[in-house]
CSV table of C-alpha atoms and ligand atoms in Angstrom, one decimal:
chain,number,residue,atom,x,y,z
A,7,UNK,CA,7.5,27.8,70.7
A,8,UNK,CA,8.7,27.7,74.4
A,9,UNK,CA,12.0,29.3,75.4
A,10,UNK,CA,13.7,28.6,78.7
A,11,UNK,CA,15.2,31.8,80.0
A,12,UNK,CA,17.7,31.1,82.8
A,13,UNK,CA,18.3,34.2,84.9
A,14,UNK,CA,14.9,35.6,83.8
A,15,UNK,CA,14.4,37.5,87.1
A,16,UNK,CA,17.5,39.6,86.5
A,17,UNK,CA,17.8,42.9,84.8
A,18,UNK,CA,18.7,41.6,81.3
A,19,UNK,CA,16.8,38.3,81.6
A,20,UNK,CA,13.6,40.0,82.7
A,21,UNK,CA,13.8,42.3,79.7
A,22,UNK,CA,14.2,39.3,77.5
A,23,UNK,CA,11.2,37.6,79.1
A,24,UNK,CA,9.0,40.6,78.5
A,25,UNK,CA,10.0,41.1,74.9
A,26,UNK,CA,9.7,37.3,74.1
A,27,UNK,CA,6.1,37.3,75.6
A,28,UNK,CA,5.1,40.3,73.6
A,29,UNK,CA,6.4,38.6,70.4
A,30,UNK,CA,4.2,35.5,71.1
A,31,UNK,CA,6.8,33.1,72.5
A,32,UNK,CA,5.9,30.9,75.5
A,33,UNK,CA,8.4,31.4,78.3
A,34,UNK,CA,9.7,29.4,81.3
A,35,UNK,CA,12.0,31.3,83.7
A,36,UNK,CA,14.6,29.5,85.9
A,37,UNK,CA,16.2,31.8,88.5
A,38,UNK,CA,17.4,31.2,92.0
A,39,UNK,CA,16.7,34.9,92.9
A,40,UNK,CA,20.2,35.2,94.4
A,41,UNK,CA,20.5,38.5,92.6
A,42,UNK,CA,17.3,38.6,90.5
A,43,UNK,CA,13.9,39.6,91.8
A,44,UNK,CA,10.9,37.3,91.6
A,45,UNK,CA,8.6,40.3,91.2
A,46,UNK,CA,10.3,41.0,87.8
A,47,UNK,CA,8.8,37.8,86.4
A,48,UNK,CA,5.4,38.4,84.7
A,49,UNK,CA,2.5,36.0,85.5
A,50,UNK,CA,2.3,34.9,81.9
A,51,UNK,CA,5.7,33.1,82.3
A,52,UNK,CA,6.1,29.8,83.9
A,53,UNK,CA,8.4,30.5,86.8
A,54,UNK,CA,10.7,28.0,88.5
A,55,UNK,CA,12.6,29.4,91.4
A,56,UNK,CA,15.7,27.2,91.7
A,57,UNK,CA,19.3,26.7,91.0
A,58,UNK,CA,21.2,25.7,87.8
A,59,UNK,CA,23.2,23.5,90.1
A,60,UNK,CA,20.2,21.3,90.8
A,61,UNK,CA,19.8,18.9,87.8
A,62,UNK,CA,16.2,17.9,88.8
A,63,UNK,CA,15.1,21.5,88.8
A,64,UNK,CA,16.9,22.2,85.5
A,65,UNK,CA,15.2,19.1,84.0
A,66,UNK,CA,11.8,20.4,85.1
A,67,UNK,CA,12.5,23.9,83.8
A,68,UNK,CA,13.4,22.4,80.4
A,69,UNK,CA,10.1,20.7,80.0
A,70,UNK,CA,8.4,21.7,76.7
A,71,UNK,CA,11.2,24.1,75.7
A,72,UNK,CA,12.7,24.2,72.2
A,73,UNK,CA,15.6,26.5,73.0
A,74,UNK,CA,17.4,28.2,75.9
A,75,UNK,CA,18.5,31.8,76.5
A,76,UNK,CA,21.1,31.4,79.1
A,77,UNK,CA,21.6,34.5,81.2
A,78,UNK,CA,21.9,33.0,84.7
A,79,UNK,CA,25.3,33.5,86.4
A,80,UNK,CA,27.4,35.5,88.7
A,81,UNK,CA,28.4,38.8,87.0
A,82,UNK,CA,30.5,41.0,89.2
A,83,UNK,CA,34.2,41.3,88.2
A,84,UNK,CA,35.3,42.5,91.6
A,85,UNK,CA,33.4,39.8,93.4
A,86,UNK,CA,34.9,37.2,91.1
A,87,UNK,CA,38.4,38.1,92.2
A,88,UNK,CA,37.5,37.5,95.8
A,89,UNK,CA,35.3,34.4,95.2
A,90,UNK,CA,36.7,32.6,92.1
A,91,UNK,CA,35.5,29.2,93.2
A,92,UNK,CA,31.9,30.5,93.4
A,93,UNK,CA,32.2,31.9,89.9
A,94,UNK,CA,33.5,28.6,88.5
A,95,UNK,CA,30.9,26.6,90.3
A,96,UNK,CA,27.9,28.6,89.2
A,97,UNK,CA,29.0,29.9,85.8
A,98,UNK,CA,30.9,26.8,84.5
A,99,UNK,CA,29.6,23.9,86.5
A,100,UNK,CA,26.0,25.2,86.4
A,101,UNK,CA,26.2,25.5,82.6
A,102,UNK,CA,27.6,22.0,82.3
A,103,UNK,CA,24.5,20.7,84.2
A,104,UNK,CA,22.2,22.7,81.9
A,105,UNK,CA,23.9,21.3,78.8
A,106,UNK,CA,23.7,17.8,80.1
A,107,UNK,CA,20.0,18.1,80.8
A,108,UNK,CA,19.5,19.8,77.4
A,109,UNK,CA,21.2,16.8,75.7
A,110,UNK,CA,19.0,14.3,77.7
A,111,UNK,CA,15.9,16.3,76.7
A,112,UNK,CA,17.1,16.6,73.0
A,113,UNK,CA,17.0,20.4,73.2
A,114,UNK,CA,19.7,21.6,70.8
A,115,UNK,CA,19.6,25.4,70.7
A,116,UNK,CA,21.2,27.8,73.1
A,117,UNK,CA,22.1,31.5,73.1
A,118,UNK,CA,24.6,32.3,75.8
A,119,UNK,CA,25.4,35.6,77.6
A,120,UNK,CA,29.1,35.8,77.1
A,121,UNK,CA,31.2,38.9,77.7
A,122,UNK,CA,33.8,41.3,76.4
A,123,UNK,CA,35.7,40.3,79.6
A,124,UNK,CA,36.8,37.2,77.7
A,125,UNK,CA,39.2,39.3,75.6
A,126,UNK,CA,41.0,41.0,78.5
A,127,UNK,CA,43.2,43.9,77.7
A,128,UNK,CA,42.6,44.7,74.0
A,129,UNK,CA,45.5,44.4,71.7
A,130,UNK,CA,43.7,46.1,68.8
A,131,UNK,CA,40.7,48.4,68.8
A,132,UNK,CA,37.8,47.9,67.9
A,133,UNK,CA,37.8,44.3,69.1
A,134,UNK,CA,36.9,41.6,66.6
A,135,UNK,CA,35.6,38.2,67.6
A,136,UNK,CA,38.8,36.7,66.2
A,137,UNK,CA,40.9,38.7,68.7
A,138,UNK,CA,43.0,36.8,71.2
A,139,UNK,CA,41.2,35.9,74.4
A,140,UNK,CA,43.1,36.6,77.6
A,141,UNK,CA,40.7,37.4,80.5
A,142,UNK,CA,42.1,39.4,83.3
A,143,UNK,CA,39.7,38.2,86.0
A,144,UNK,CA,37.9,35.0,87.1
A,145,UNK,CA,34.5,36.3,85.7
A,146,UNK,CA,36.0,36.6,82.2
A,147,UNK,CA,37.7,33.2,82.6
A,148,UNK,CA,34.3,31.6,83.4
A,149,UNK,CA,32.6,33.2,80.4
A,150,UNK,CA,35.5,32.0,78.1
A,151,UNK,CA,35.4,28.5,79.6
A,152,UNK,CA,31.7,28.3,78.7
A,153,UNK,CA,32.3,29.6,75.2
A,154,UNK,CA,34.9,26.8,74.8
A,155,UNK,CA,32.5,24.1,76.2
A,156,UNK,CA,29.8,25.3,73.7
A,157,UNK,CA,32.2,24.8,70.8
A,158,UNK,CA,33.0,21.3,72.0
A,159,UNK,CA,29.3,20.5,72.5
A,160,UNK,CA,28.6,21.4,68.9
A,161,UNK,CA,31.4,19.2,67.6
A,162,UNK,CA,30.7,16.2,69.8
A,163,UNK,CA,26.9,16.3,70.2
A,164,UNK,CA,25.5,18.5,67.4
A,165,UNK,CA,24.5,21.4,69.7
A,166,UNK,CA,23.7,24.7,68.0
A,167,UNK,CA,25.0,27.7,70.0
A,168,UNK,CA,25.6,31.4,69.7
A,169,UNK,CA,27.7,33.2,72.4
A,170,UNK,CA,26.9,36.9,72.5
A,171,UNK,CA,29.8,38.9,74.0
A,172,UNK,CA,28.3,41.9,75.7
A,173,UNK,CA,30.2,45.1,76.0
A,174,UNK,CA,28.5,47.7,78.4
A,175,UNK,CA,24.8,47.0,78.7
A,176,UNK,CA,22.7,50.0,79.8
A,177,UNK,CA,19.2,51.6,79.6
A,178,UNK,CA,16.0,49.9,80.6
A,179,UNK,CA,12.8,48.4,79.1
A,180,UNK,CA,9.3,49.7,79.8
A,181,UNK,CA,7.0,46.7,80.0
A,182,UNK,CA,3.3,46.9,80.3
A,183,UNK,CA,3.8,46.6,84.1
A,184,UNK,CA,6.3,49.4,84.2
A,185,UNK,CA,10.1,49.8,83.9
A,186,UNK,CA,12.4,46.9,84.5
A,187,UNK,CA,15.4,48.6,86.1
A,188,UNK,CA,18.9,47.4,86.9
A,189,UNK,CA,18.7,46.6,90.6
A,190,UNK,CA,21.9,45.6,92.3
A,191,UNK,CA,22.7,45.7,96.0
A,192,UNK,CA,26.2,46.9,95.2
A,193,UNK,CA,26.2,49.1,92.2
A,194,UNK,CA,29.5,49.4,90.4
A,195,UNK,CA,28.3,50.5,86.9
A,196,UNK,CA,28.9,54.0,85.7
A,197,UNK,CA,25.4,55.0,84.4
A,198,UNK,CA,23.5,54.1,87.6
A,199,UNK,CA,26.2,55.7,89.7
A,200,UNK,CA,26.1,58.9,87.6
A,201,UNK,CA,22.4,59.2,87.8
A,202,UNK,CA,22.4,58.7,91.6
A,203,UNK,CA,25.2,61.1,92.2
A,204,UNK,CA,24.5,63.8,94.8
A,205,UNK,CA,26.6,66.8,96.1
A,206,UNK,CA,27.1,64.7,99.3
A,207,UNK,CA,28.1,61.6,97.4
A,208,UNK,CA,29.4,62.6,94.0
A,209,UNK,CA,30.2,60.0,91.5
A,210,UNK,CA,33.9,59.3,91.2
A,211,UNK,CA,35.6,59.5,87.8
A,212,UNK,CA,38.1,56.7,87.8
A,213,UNK,CA,41.1,58.2,86.1
A,214,UNK,CA,41.4,61.5,84.2
A,215,UNK,CA,44.9,60.9,82.8
A,216,UNK,CA,44.2,58.1,80.3
A,217,UNK,CA,45.4,58.7,76.8
A,218,UNK,CA,42.0,59.4,75.4
A,219,UNK,CA,40.4,62.6,74.0
A,220,UNK,CA,39.3,63.9,77.4
A,221,UNK,CA,41.5,61.7,79.7
A,222,UNK,CA,38.7,59.5,80.8
A,223,UNK,CA,38.0,55.8,79.9
A,224,UNK,CA,36.0,55.0,76.8
A,225,UNK,CA,33.4,52.2,76.7
A,226,UNK,CA,31.0,50.8,74.2
A,227,UNK,CA,27.4,51.1,75.7
A,228,UNK,CA,24.5,49.1,74.2
A,229,UNK,CA,20.9,49.6,75.1
A,230,UNK,CA,19.3,46.5,76.8
A,231,UNK,CA,16.4,46.5,74.4
A,232,UNK,CA,18.7,46.4,71.4
A,233,UNK,CA,20.7,43.7,73.1
A,234,UNK,CA,17.6,41.5,73.5
A,235,UNK,CA,16.6,42.1,69.9
A,236,UNK,CA,19.9,40.6,69.0
A,237,UNK,CA,19.2,37.5,71.2
A,238,UNK,CA,15.9,37.0,69.4
A,239,UNK,CA,17.6,37.2,66.0
A,240,UNK,CA,20.3,34.8,67.3
A,241,UNK,CA,17.6,32.3,68.3
A,242,UNK,CA,16.5,32.2,64.6
A,243,UNK,CA,20.0,32.0,63.2
A,244,UNK,CA,21.4,29.1,65.3
A,245,UNK,CA,22.8,26.3,63.1
A,246,UNK,CA,22.9,22.8,64.7
A,247,UNK,CA,26.5,21.5,65.2
A,248,UNK,CA,28.0,24.9,65.1
A,249,UNK,CA,29.0,27.6,67.7
A,250,UNK,CA,29.3,31.2,66.7
A,251,UNK,CA,30.7,34.0,68.8
A,252,UNK,CA,29.3,37.5,68.2
A,253,UNK,CA,30.1,40.8,69.8
A,254,UNK,CA,27.2,43.0,71.0
A,255,UNK,CA,28.0,46.7,71.5
A,256,UNK,CA,27.0,49.8,69.6
A,257,UNK,CA,30.3,50.0,67.9
A,258,UNK,CA,30.7,53.5,69.3
A,259,UNK,CA,32.8,54.6,72.2
A,260,UNK,CA,31.7,57.1,74.8
A,261,UNK,CA,34.1,58.6,77.5
A,262,UNK,CA,33.1,58.8,81.1
A,263,UNK,CA,32.8,62.6,80.7
A,264,UNK,CA,30.4,62.1,77.7
A,265,UNK,CA,28.2,59.9,79.9
A,266,UNK,CA,28.2,62.6,82.6
A,267,UNK,CA,27.2,65.2,80.0
A,268,UNK,CA,24.4,63.0,78.6
A,269,UNK,CA,23.1,62.4,82.1
A,270,UNK,CA,23.1,66.2,82.7
A,271,UNK,CA,20.9,66.6,79.6
A,272,UNK,CA,18.6,63.8,80.7
A,273,UNK,CA,18.2,65.1,84.3
A,274,UNK,CA,18.4,68.8,83.5
A,275,UNK,CA,21.1,69.6,86.0
A,276,UNK,CA,24.8,69.3,86.4
A,277,UNK,CA,26.0,65.9,87.7
A,278,UNK,CA,28.2,66.3,90.8
A,279,UNK,CA,31.4,64.4,90.1
A,280,UNK,CA,34.8,64.0,91.6
A,281,UNK,CA,38.1,63.3,89.8
A,282,UNK,CA,39.6,60.2,91.3
A,283,UNK,CA,42.4,57.7,90.8
A,284,UNK,CA,42.2,54.9,88.2
A,285,UNK,CA,40.3,51.7,89.2
A,286,UNK,CA,42.5,48.7,89.0
A,287,UNK,CA,42.0,46.4,86.1
A,288,UNK,CA,40.3,49.1,83.8
A,289,UNK,CA,41.6,49.2,80.3
A,290,UNK,CA,41.6,52.7,78.7
A,291,UNK,CA,39.3,51.8,75.7
A,292,UNK,CA,36.9,49.0,75.1
A,293,UNK,CA,35.2,49.1,71.8
A,294,UNK,CA,33.4,46.4,69.9
A,295,UNK,CA,33.6,45.7,66.2
A,296,UNK,CA,30.0,44.8,65.5
A,297,UNK,CA,30.2,43.9,61.8
A,298,UNK,CA,29.5,40.2,62.5
A,299,UNK,CA,26.4,41.1,64.5
A,300,UNK,CA,25.2,43.0,61.4
A,301,UNK,CA,26.0,40.4,58.8
A,302,UNK,CA,25.2,37.2,60.8
A,303,UNK,CA,22.2,38.4,62.8
A,304,UNK,CA,21.0,41.2,60.5
A,305,UNK,CA,21.1,43.4,63.7
A,306,UNK,CA,21.9,47.1,64.1
A,307,UNK,CA,21.6,48.9,67.4
A,308,UNK,CA,19.2,51.8,67.2
A,309,UNK,CA,19.3,53.5,70.6
A,310,UNK,CA,22.1,56.0,71.5
A,311,UNK,CA,23.7,57.1,74.7
A,312,UNK,CA,21.1,59.7,75.5
A,313,UNK,CA,18.3,57.1,75.1
A,314,UNK,CA,20.2,54.8,77.4
A,315,UNK,CA,20.7,57.4,80.1
A,316,UNK,CA,17.1,58.8,79.8
A,317,UNK,CA,15.6,55.3,80.0
A,318,UNK,CA,17.8,54.3,83.0
A,319,UNK,CA,16.8,57.6,84.7
A,320,UNK,CA,13.1,56.9,84.1
A,321,UNK,CA,13.5,53.3,85.4
A,322,UNK,CA,15.0,54.8,88.6
A,323,UNK,CA,12.0,57.2,88.7
A,324,UNK,CA,14.5,60.1,88.5
A,325,UNK,CA,12.8,61.9,85.6
B,427,UDP,N1,33.5,54.4,86.2
B,427,UDP,C1,33.7,55.5,86.8
B,427,UDP,N2,33.0,55.7,88.0
B,427,UDP,C2,32.1,54.8,88.5
B,427,UDP,C3,31.9,53.6,87.8
B,427,UDP,C4,32.6,53.4,86.6
B,427,UDP,O1,34.5,56.4,86.4
B,427,UDP,O2,31.5,55.0,89.6
B,427,UDP,C5,34.2,54.2,84.9
B,427,UDP,C6,35.0,52.9,84.8
B,427,UDP,O3,36.3,53.1,85.3
B,427,UDP,C7,35.0,52.5,83.3
B,427,UDP,C8,33.6,53.0,82.9
B,427,UDP,O4,33.2,54.0,83.9
B,427,UDP,O5,35.9,53.2,82.6
B,427,UDP,C9,32.5,51.9,82.8
B,427,UDP,O6,32.6,51.2,84.0
B,427,UDP,P1,31.5,50.1,84.4
B,427,UDP,O7,31.8,49.6,85.8
B,427,UDP,O8,30.1,50.7,84.2
B,427,UDP,O9,31.6,49.0,83.3
B,427,UDP,P2,32.9,48.1,82.9
B,427,UDP,O10,33.5,48.8,81.7
B,427,UDP,O11,33.9,48.1,84.1
B,427,UDP,O12,32.3,46.8,82.6
């Protein structure tokens, strides 16, 4: 069975490609390498370097595929605020092109990388899939727009789709060729910043006066390998004509200070850190309710924060 992995040269997509190949799937990768890296794509995968916005390229990439794992897209919240049109063009219009080409090719199964950003500021914690959606930035808006399009495609054209709403993805996968690290030009995520913190450039703790146990924000981190296991389960569970939305997190919250302490354990030294003011747009707590992932996908995350930090450090060759 051949799977088209869009965005397969990126951090999460490349992890999916490697795990799919080891499980015996055939894989085609479509990636424009705007943020992904061609050298992340193994030679066993068919690789098409091109854009989702180019229907001919998408058609070629779909040849022989039975299903699509759709990771490709712009994914930086801050950038989305500055360039909302770019985010709508790539994430929403690009997905429309993909869905049109899938329909033409009679490919009826898709798993989509959605996001907790679709919910916006949580009203209740932990967040259930039935919670109100009210994104607070264009990135979240584009993910929600695609979720809605997928529902419509199921109703109108019989597509089978599962949107997986990621919370904070972390950790790394060790392939036979070595680690597949998170590689961003501008790194905004906490765990990479903590691991790269130095006395000269200490990591900033964005807010120490939140109403949480230790005053720092709480997030729900999930290991990228657990995340991909959930995608592979989702592929098998898709029902034609229906669209399911499922949260992916660990169902456990960790504060920024707990992340720092796990990183100290992983690296064997104190992490230089500096208390700083709150980052705009950050909610105090983001925590997933993952019961649906367990009942619908039969999935339970198995890797804890220490494993995520240790694997990220190894992928950065810091340990
Ligand atoms: N954070 C921080 N310092 C950093 C980066 C992030 O204190 O250099 C905090 C951020 O305010 C949030 C948490 O760490 O509470 C996770 O942030 P990240 O950007 O990794 O993911 P987000 O939750 O924003 O998707």
